[in-house]
mmCIF file of C-alpha atoms in Angstrom:
data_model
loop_
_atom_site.group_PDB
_atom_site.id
_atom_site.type_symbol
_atom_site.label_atom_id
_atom_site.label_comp_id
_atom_site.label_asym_id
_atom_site.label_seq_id
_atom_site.Cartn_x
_atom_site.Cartn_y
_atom_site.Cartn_z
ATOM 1 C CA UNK A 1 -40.614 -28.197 -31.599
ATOM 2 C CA UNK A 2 -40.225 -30.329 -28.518
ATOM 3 C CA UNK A 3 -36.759 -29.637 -27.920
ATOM 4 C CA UNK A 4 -37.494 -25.466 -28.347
ATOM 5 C CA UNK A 5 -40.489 -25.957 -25.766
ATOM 6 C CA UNK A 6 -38.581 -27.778 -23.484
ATOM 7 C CA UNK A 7 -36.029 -24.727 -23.472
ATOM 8 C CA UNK A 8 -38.567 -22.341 -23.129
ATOM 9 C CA UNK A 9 -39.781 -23.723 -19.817
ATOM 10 C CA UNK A 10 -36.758 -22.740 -17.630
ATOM 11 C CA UNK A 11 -36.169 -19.347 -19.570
ATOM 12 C CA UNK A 12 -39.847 -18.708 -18.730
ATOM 13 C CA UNK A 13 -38.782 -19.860 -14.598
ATOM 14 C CA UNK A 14 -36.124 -17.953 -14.601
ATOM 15 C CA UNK A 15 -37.719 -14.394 -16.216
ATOM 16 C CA UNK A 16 -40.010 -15.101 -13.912
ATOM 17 C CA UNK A 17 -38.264 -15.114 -11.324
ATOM 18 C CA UNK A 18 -36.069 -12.166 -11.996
ATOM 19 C CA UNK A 19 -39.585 -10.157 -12.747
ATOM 20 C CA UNK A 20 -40.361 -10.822 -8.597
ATOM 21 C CA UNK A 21 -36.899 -10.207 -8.015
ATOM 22 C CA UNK A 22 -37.236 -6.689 -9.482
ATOM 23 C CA UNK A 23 -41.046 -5.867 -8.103
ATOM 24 C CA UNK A 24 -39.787 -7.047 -4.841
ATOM 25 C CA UNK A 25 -36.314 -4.690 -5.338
ATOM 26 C CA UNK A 26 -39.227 -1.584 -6.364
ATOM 27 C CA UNK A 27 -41.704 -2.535 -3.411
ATOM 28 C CA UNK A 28 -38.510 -2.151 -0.832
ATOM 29 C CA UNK A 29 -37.205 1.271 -2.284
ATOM 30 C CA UNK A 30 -40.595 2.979 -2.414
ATOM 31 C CA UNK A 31 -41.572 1.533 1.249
ATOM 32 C CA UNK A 32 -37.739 3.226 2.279
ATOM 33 C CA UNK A 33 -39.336 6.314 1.039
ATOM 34 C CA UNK A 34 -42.592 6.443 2.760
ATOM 35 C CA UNK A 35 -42.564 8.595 5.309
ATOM 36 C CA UNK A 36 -43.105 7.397 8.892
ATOM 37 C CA UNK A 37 -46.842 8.320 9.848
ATOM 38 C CA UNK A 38 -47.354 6.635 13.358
ATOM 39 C CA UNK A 39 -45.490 5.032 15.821
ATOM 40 C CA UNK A 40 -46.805 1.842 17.400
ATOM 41 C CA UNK A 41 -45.623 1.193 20.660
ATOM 42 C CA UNK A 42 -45.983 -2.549 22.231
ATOM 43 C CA UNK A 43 -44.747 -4.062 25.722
ATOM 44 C CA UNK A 44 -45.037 -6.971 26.607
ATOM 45 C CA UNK A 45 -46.124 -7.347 30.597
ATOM 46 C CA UNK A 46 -45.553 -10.449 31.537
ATOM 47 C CA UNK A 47 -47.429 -11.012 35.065
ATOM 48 C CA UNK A 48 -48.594 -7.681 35.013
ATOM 49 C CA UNK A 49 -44.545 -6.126 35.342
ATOM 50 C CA UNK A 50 -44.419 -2.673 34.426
ATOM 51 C CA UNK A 51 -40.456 -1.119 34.944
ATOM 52 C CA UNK A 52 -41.250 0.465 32.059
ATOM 53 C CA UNK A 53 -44.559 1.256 29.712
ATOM 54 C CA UNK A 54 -45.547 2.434 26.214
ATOM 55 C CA UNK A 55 -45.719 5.782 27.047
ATOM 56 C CA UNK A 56 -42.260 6.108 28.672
ATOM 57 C CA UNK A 57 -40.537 3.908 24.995
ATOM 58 C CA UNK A 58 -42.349 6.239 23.295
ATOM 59 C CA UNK A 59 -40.849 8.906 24.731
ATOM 60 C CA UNK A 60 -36.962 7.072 24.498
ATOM 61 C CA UNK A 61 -37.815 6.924 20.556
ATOM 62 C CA UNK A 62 -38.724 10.259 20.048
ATOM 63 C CA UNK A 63 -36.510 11.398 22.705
ATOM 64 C CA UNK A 64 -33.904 14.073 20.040
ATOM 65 C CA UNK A 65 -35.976 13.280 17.447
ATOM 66 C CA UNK A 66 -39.140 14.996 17.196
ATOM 67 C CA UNK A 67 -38.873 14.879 13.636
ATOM 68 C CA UNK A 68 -39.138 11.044 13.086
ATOM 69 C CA UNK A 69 -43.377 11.092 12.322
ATOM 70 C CA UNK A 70 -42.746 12.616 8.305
ATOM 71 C CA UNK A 71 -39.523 11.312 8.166
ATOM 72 C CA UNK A 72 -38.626 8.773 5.046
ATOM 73 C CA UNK A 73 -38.574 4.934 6.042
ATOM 74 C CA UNK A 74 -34.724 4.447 5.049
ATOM 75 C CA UNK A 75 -33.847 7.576 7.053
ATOM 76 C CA UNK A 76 -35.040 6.137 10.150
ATOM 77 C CA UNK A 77 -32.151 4.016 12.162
ATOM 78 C CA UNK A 78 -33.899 1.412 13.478
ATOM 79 C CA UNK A 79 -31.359 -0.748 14.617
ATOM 80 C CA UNK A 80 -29.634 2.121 17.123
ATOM 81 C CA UNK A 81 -33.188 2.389 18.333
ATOM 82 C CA UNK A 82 -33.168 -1.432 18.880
ATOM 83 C CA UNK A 83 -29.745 -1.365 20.848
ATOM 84 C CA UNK A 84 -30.668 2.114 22.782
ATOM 85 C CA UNK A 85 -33.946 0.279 23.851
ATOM 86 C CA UNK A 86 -31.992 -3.355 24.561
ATOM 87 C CA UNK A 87 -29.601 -1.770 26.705
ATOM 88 C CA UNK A 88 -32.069 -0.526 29.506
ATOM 89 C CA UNK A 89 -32.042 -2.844 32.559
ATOM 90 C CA UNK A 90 -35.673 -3.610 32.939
ATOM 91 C CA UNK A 91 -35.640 -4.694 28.606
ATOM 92 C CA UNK A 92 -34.766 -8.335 27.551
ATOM 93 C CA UNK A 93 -35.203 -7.212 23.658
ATOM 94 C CA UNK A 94 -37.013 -5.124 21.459
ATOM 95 C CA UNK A 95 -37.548 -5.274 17.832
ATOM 96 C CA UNK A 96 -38.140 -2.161 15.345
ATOM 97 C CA UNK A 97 -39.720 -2.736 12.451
ATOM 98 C CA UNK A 98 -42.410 -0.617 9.432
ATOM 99 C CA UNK A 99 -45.200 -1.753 7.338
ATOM 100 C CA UNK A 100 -46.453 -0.163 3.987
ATOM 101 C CA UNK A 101 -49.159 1.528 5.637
ATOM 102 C CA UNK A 102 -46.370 3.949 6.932
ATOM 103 C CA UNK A 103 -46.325 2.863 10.783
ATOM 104 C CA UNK A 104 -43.459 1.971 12.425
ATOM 105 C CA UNK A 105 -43.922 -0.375 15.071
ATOM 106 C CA UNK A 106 -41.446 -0.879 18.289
ATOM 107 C CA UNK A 107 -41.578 -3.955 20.675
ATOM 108 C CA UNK A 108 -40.228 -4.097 23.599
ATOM 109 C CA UNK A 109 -40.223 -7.093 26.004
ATOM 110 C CA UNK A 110 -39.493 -6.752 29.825
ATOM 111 C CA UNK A 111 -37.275 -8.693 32.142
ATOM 112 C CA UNK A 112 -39.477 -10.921 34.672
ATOM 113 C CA UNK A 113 -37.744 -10.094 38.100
ATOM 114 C CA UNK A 114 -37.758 -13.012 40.397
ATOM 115 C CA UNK A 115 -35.911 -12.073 43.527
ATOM 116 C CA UNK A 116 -34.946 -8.941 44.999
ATOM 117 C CA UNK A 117 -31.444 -8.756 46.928
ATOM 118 C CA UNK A 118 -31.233 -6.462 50.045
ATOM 119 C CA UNK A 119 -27.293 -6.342 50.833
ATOM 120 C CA UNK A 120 -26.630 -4.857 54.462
ATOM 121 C CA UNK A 121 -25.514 -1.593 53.739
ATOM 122 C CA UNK A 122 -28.922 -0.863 52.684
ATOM 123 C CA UNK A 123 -28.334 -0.854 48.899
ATOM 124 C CA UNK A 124 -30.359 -3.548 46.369
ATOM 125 C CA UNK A 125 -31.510 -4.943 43.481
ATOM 126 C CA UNK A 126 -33.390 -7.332 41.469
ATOM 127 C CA UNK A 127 -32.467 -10.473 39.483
ATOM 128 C CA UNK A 128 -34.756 -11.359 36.953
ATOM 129 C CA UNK A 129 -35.402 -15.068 35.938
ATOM 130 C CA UNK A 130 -32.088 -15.583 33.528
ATOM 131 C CA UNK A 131 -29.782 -14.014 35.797
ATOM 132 C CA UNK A 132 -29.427 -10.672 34.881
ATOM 133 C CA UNK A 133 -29.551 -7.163 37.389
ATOM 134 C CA UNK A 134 -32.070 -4.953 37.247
ATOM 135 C CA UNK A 135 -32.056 -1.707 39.359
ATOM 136 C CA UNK A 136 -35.161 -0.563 41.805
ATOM 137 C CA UNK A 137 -37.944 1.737 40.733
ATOM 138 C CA UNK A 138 -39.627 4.315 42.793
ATOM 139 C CA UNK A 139 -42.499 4.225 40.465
ATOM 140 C CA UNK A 140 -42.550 0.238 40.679
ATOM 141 C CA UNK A 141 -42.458 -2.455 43.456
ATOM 142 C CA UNK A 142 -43.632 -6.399 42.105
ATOM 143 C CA UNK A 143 -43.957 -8.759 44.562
ATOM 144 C CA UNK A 144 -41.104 -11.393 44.444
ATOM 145 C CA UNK A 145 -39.320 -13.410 46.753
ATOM 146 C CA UNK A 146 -36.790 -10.881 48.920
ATOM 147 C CA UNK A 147 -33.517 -12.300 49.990
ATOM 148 C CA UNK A 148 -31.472 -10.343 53.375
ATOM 149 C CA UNK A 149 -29.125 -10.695 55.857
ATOM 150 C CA UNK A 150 -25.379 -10.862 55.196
ATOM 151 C CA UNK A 151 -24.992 -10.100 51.974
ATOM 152 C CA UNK A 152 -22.790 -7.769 49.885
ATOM 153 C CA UNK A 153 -23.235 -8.451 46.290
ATOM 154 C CA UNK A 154 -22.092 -6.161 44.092
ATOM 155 C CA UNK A 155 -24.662 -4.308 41.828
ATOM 156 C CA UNK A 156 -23.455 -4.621 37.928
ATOM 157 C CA UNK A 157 -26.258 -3.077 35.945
ATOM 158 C CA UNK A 158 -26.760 -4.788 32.868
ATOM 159 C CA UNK A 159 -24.855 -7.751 33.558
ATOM 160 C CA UNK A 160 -25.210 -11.676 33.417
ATOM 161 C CA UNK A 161 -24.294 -11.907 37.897
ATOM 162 C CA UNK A 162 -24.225 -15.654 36.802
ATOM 163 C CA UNK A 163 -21.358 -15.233 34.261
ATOM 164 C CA UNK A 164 -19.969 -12.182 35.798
ATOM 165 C CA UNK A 165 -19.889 -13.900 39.058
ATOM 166 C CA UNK A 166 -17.503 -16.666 37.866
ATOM 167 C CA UNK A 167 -14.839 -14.054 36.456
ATOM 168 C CA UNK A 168 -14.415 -12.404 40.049
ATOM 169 C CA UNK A 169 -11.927 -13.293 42.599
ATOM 170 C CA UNK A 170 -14.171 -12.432 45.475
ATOM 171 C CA UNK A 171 -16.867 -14.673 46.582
ATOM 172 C CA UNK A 172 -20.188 -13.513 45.944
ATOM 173 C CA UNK A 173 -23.599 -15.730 46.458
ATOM 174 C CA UNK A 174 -25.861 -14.278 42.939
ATOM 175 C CA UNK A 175 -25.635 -17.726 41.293
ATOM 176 C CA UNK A 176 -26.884 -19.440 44.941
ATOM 177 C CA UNK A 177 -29.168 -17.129 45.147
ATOM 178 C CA UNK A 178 -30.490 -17.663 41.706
ATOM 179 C CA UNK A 179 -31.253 -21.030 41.992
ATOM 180 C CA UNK A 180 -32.841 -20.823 44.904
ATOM 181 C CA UNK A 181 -35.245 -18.290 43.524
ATOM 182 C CA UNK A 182 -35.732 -20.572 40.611
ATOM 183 C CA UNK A 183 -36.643 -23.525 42.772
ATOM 184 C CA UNK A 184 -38.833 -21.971 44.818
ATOM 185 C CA UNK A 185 -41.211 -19.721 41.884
ATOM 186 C CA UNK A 186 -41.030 -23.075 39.622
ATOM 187 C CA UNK A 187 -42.769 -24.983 42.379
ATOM 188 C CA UNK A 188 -46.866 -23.727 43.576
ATOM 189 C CA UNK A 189 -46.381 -25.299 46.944
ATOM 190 C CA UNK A 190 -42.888 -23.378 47.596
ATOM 191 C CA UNK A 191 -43.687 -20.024 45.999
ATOM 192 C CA UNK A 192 -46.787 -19.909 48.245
ATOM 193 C CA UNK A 193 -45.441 -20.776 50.708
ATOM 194 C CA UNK A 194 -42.332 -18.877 51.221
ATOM 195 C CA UNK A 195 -41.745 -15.444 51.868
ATOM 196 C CA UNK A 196 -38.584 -14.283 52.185
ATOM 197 C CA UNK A 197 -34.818 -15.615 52.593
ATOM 198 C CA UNK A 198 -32.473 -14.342 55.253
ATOM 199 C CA UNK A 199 -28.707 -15.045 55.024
ATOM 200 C CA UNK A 200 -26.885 -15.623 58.233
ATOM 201 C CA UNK A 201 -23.654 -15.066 60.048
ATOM 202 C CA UNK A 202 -22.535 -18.596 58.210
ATOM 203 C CA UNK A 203 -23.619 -17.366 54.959
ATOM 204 C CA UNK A 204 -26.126 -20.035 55.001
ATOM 205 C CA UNK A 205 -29.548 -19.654 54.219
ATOM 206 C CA UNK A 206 -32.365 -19.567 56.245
ATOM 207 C CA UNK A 207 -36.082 -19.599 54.857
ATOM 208 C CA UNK A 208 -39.048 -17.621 56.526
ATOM 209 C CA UNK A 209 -42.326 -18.956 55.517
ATOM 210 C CA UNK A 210 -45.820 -17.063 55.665
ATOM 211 C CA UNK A 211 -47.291 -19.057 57.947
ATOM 212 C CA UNK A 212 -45.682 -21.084 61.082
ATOM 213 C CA UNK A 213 -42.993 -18.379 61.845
ATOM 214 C CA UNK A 214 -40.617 -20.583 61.842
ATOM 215 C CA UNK A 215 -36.893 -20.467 60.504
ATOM 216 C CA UNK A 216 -35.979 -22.924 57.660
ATOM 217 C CA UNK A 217 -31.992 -23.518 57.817
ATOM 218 C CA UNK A 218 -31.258 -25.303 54.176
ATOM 219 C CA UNK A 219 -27.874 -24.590 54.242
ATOM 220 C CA UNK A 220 -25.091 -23.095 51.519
ATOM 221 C CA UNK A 221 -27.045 -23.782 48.591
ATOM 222 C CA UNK A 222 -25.924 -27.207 47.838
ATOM 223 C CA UNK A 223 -28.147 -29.652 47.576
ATOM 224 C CA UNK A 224 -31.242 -27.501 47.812
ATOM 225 C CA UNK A 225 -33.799 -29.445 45.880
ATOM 226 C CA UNK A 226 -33.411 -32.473 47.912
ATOM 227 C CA UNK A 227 -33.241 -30.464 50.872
ATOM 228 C CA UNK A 228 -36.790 -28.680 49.998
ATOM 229 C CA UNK A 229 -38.441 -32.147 48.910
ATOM 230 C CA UNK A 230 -37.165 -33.780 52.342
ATOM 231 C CA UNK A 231 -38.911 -30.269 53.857
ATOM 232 C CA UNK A 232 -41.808 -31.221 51.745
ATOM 233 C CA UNK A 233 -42.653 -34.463 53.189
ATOM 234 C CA UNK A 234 -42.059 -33.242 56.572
ATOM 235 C CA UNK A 235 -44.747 -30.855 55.989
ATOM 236 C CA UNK A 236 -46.662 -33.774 54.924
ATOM 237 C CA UNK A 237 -46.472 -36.486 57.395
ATOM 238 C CA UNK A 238 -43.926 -35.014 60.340
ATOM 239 C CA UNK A 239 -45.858 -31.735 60.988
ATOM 240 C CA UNK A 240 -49.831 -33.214 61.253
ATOM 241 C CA UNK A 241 -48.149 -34.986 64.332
ATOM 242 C CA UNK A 242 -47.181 -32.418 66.353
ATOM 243 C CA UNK A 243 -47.891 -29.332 67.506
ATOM 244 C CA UNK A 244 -45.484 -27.465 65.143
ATOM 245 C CA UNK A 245 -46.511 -24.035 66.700
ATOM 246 C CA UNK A 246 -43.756 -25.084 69.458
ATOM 247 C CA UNK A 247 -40.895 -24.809 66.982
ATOM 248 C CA UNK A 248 -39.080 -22.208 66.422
ATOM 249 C CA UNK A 249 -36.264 -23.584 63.849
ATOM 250 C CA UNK A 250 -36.624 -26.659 61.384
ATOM 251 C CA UNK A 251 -33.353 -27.656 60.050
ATOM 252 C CA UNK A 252 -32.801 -29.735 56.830
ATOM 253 C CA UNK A 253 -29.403 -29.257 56.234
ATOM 254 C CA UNK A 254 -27.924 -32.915 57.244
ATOM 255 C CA UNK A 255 -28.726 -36.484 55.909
ATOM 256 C CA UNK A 256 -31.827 -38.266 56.877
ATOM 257 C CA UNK A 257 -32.912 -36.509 59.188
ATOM 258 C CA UNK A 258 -34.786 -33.077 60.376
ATOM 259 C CA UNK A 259 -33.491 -31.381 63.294
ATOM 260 C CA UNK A 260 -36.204 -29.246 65.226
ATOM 261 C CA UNK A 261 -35.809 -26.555 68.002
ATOM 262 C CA UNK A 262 -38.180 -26.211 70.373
ATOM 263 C CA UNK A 263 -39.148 -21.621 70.778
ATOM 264 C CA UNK A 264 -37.633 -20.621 73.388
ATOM 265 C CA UNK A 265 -39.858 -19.056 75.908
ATOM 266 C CA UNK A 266 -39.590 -16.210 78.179
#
């Protein structure tokens, strides 16, 4: 009797098993049945970025396909919808999914821009925090750090400018650019107080800050952290000491020390 319970116990696992295995099997084909009766659109803003809204995804979804509210579950292709959705410029994913209740829900998360390039022919573009291109908006303008002077980056929508960057032959400055972006929005002090980049006729860069009018020369890119903490304690302990409205340039760019220039007046 032992011996016949003791077999029992796994047969009764294992039916069991196979009985959830089958519900499950039933729950999935009648929920690929359902038809689709709403559409739940989500995006996610983060620091209030709008490129692109619920209203306007909603539209992309339905965009061909007026007939998708009625249609059955495992008629709808969510995964083209996914890729059609990922490969917009201003979208860092999205995710397409249904519940039993019939709704299919779409979420869609934004690129965070953090620096906007102004080449000089006039043409520009954003790179977001990872690196990656995003085209201007008429219908959008957030306010992040803006980078001009001479520059003539090349505009690859949808494209890594880090990695794409290292398989060109031709110089280009995204990745410097990049960092410096990063440096300066990971760091209160910095991204209050600076405004706007300008790159020379030595392809260095120059900072402008929003107060003090003076130009910041930190160089070719190297090195710009130290450079920017060495600013820092300038700022500090230099500047309470003199009358730093009679500067015109502060330069960080060489070892221990900080060259300033004195305005030149008319």
């Amino acid at each position: 009797m032992l011996k016949i319970k003791r077999f029992l116990k796994p047969v009764g696992m294992i039916l069991g098993i196979m009985a959830i295995v089958v519900a499950l099997g039933f729950v999935e084909r009648s929920s690929e049945r359902r038809p689709v009766t709403a559409l739940d659109v989500e995006v996610d803003q983060p620091a209030d970025v709008q490129f692109i809204d619920a209203d306007a995804v909603r539209a992309l979804v339905l965009e061909n396909g007026e007939g998708l509210i009625g249609s059955a579950m495992g008629e709808v292709e969510m995964t083209a919808i996914e890729e059609r959705l990922r490969s917009l410029a201003c979208v860092s994913d999205a995710d397409v999914y249904h519940t039993l209740d019939g709704t299919m829900h779409v979420r869609v998360k934004q690129r965070l821009p953090i620096v906007r390039v102004f080449n000089a022919d006039g043409s520009n573009f954003y790179i977001d925090r990872d690196g990656w291109s995003m085209p201007p908006t008429d219908t959008y303008t957030p306010r992040v750090l803006v980078v001009t002077g001479q520059l003539y980056e090349p505009y690859r929508e949808g494209e890594h400018l880090v990695t794409a960057t290292d398989t060109l032959t031709a110089h280009t400055r995204s990745d410097e650019i990049l960092a410096l972006a990063q440096i300066i929005i990971a760091d209160p002090f910095w991204n209050a107080m600076i405004d706007q980049v300008v790159v020379d006729l030595n392809g260095e860069f120059e900072l402008i800050p929003r107060i003090g009018g003076q130009l910041i020369a930190v160089g070719n890119g190297t090195d710009l952290q130290a450079r920017l903490e060495k600013l820092r304690l300038f700022y500090a302990k230099g500047i309470p000491q003199v009358d730093w409205r009679r500067y015109g340039r502060i330069d960080v760019r060489f070892a221990d020390q900080i060259v300033c220039t004195k305005r030149m007046t008319p």
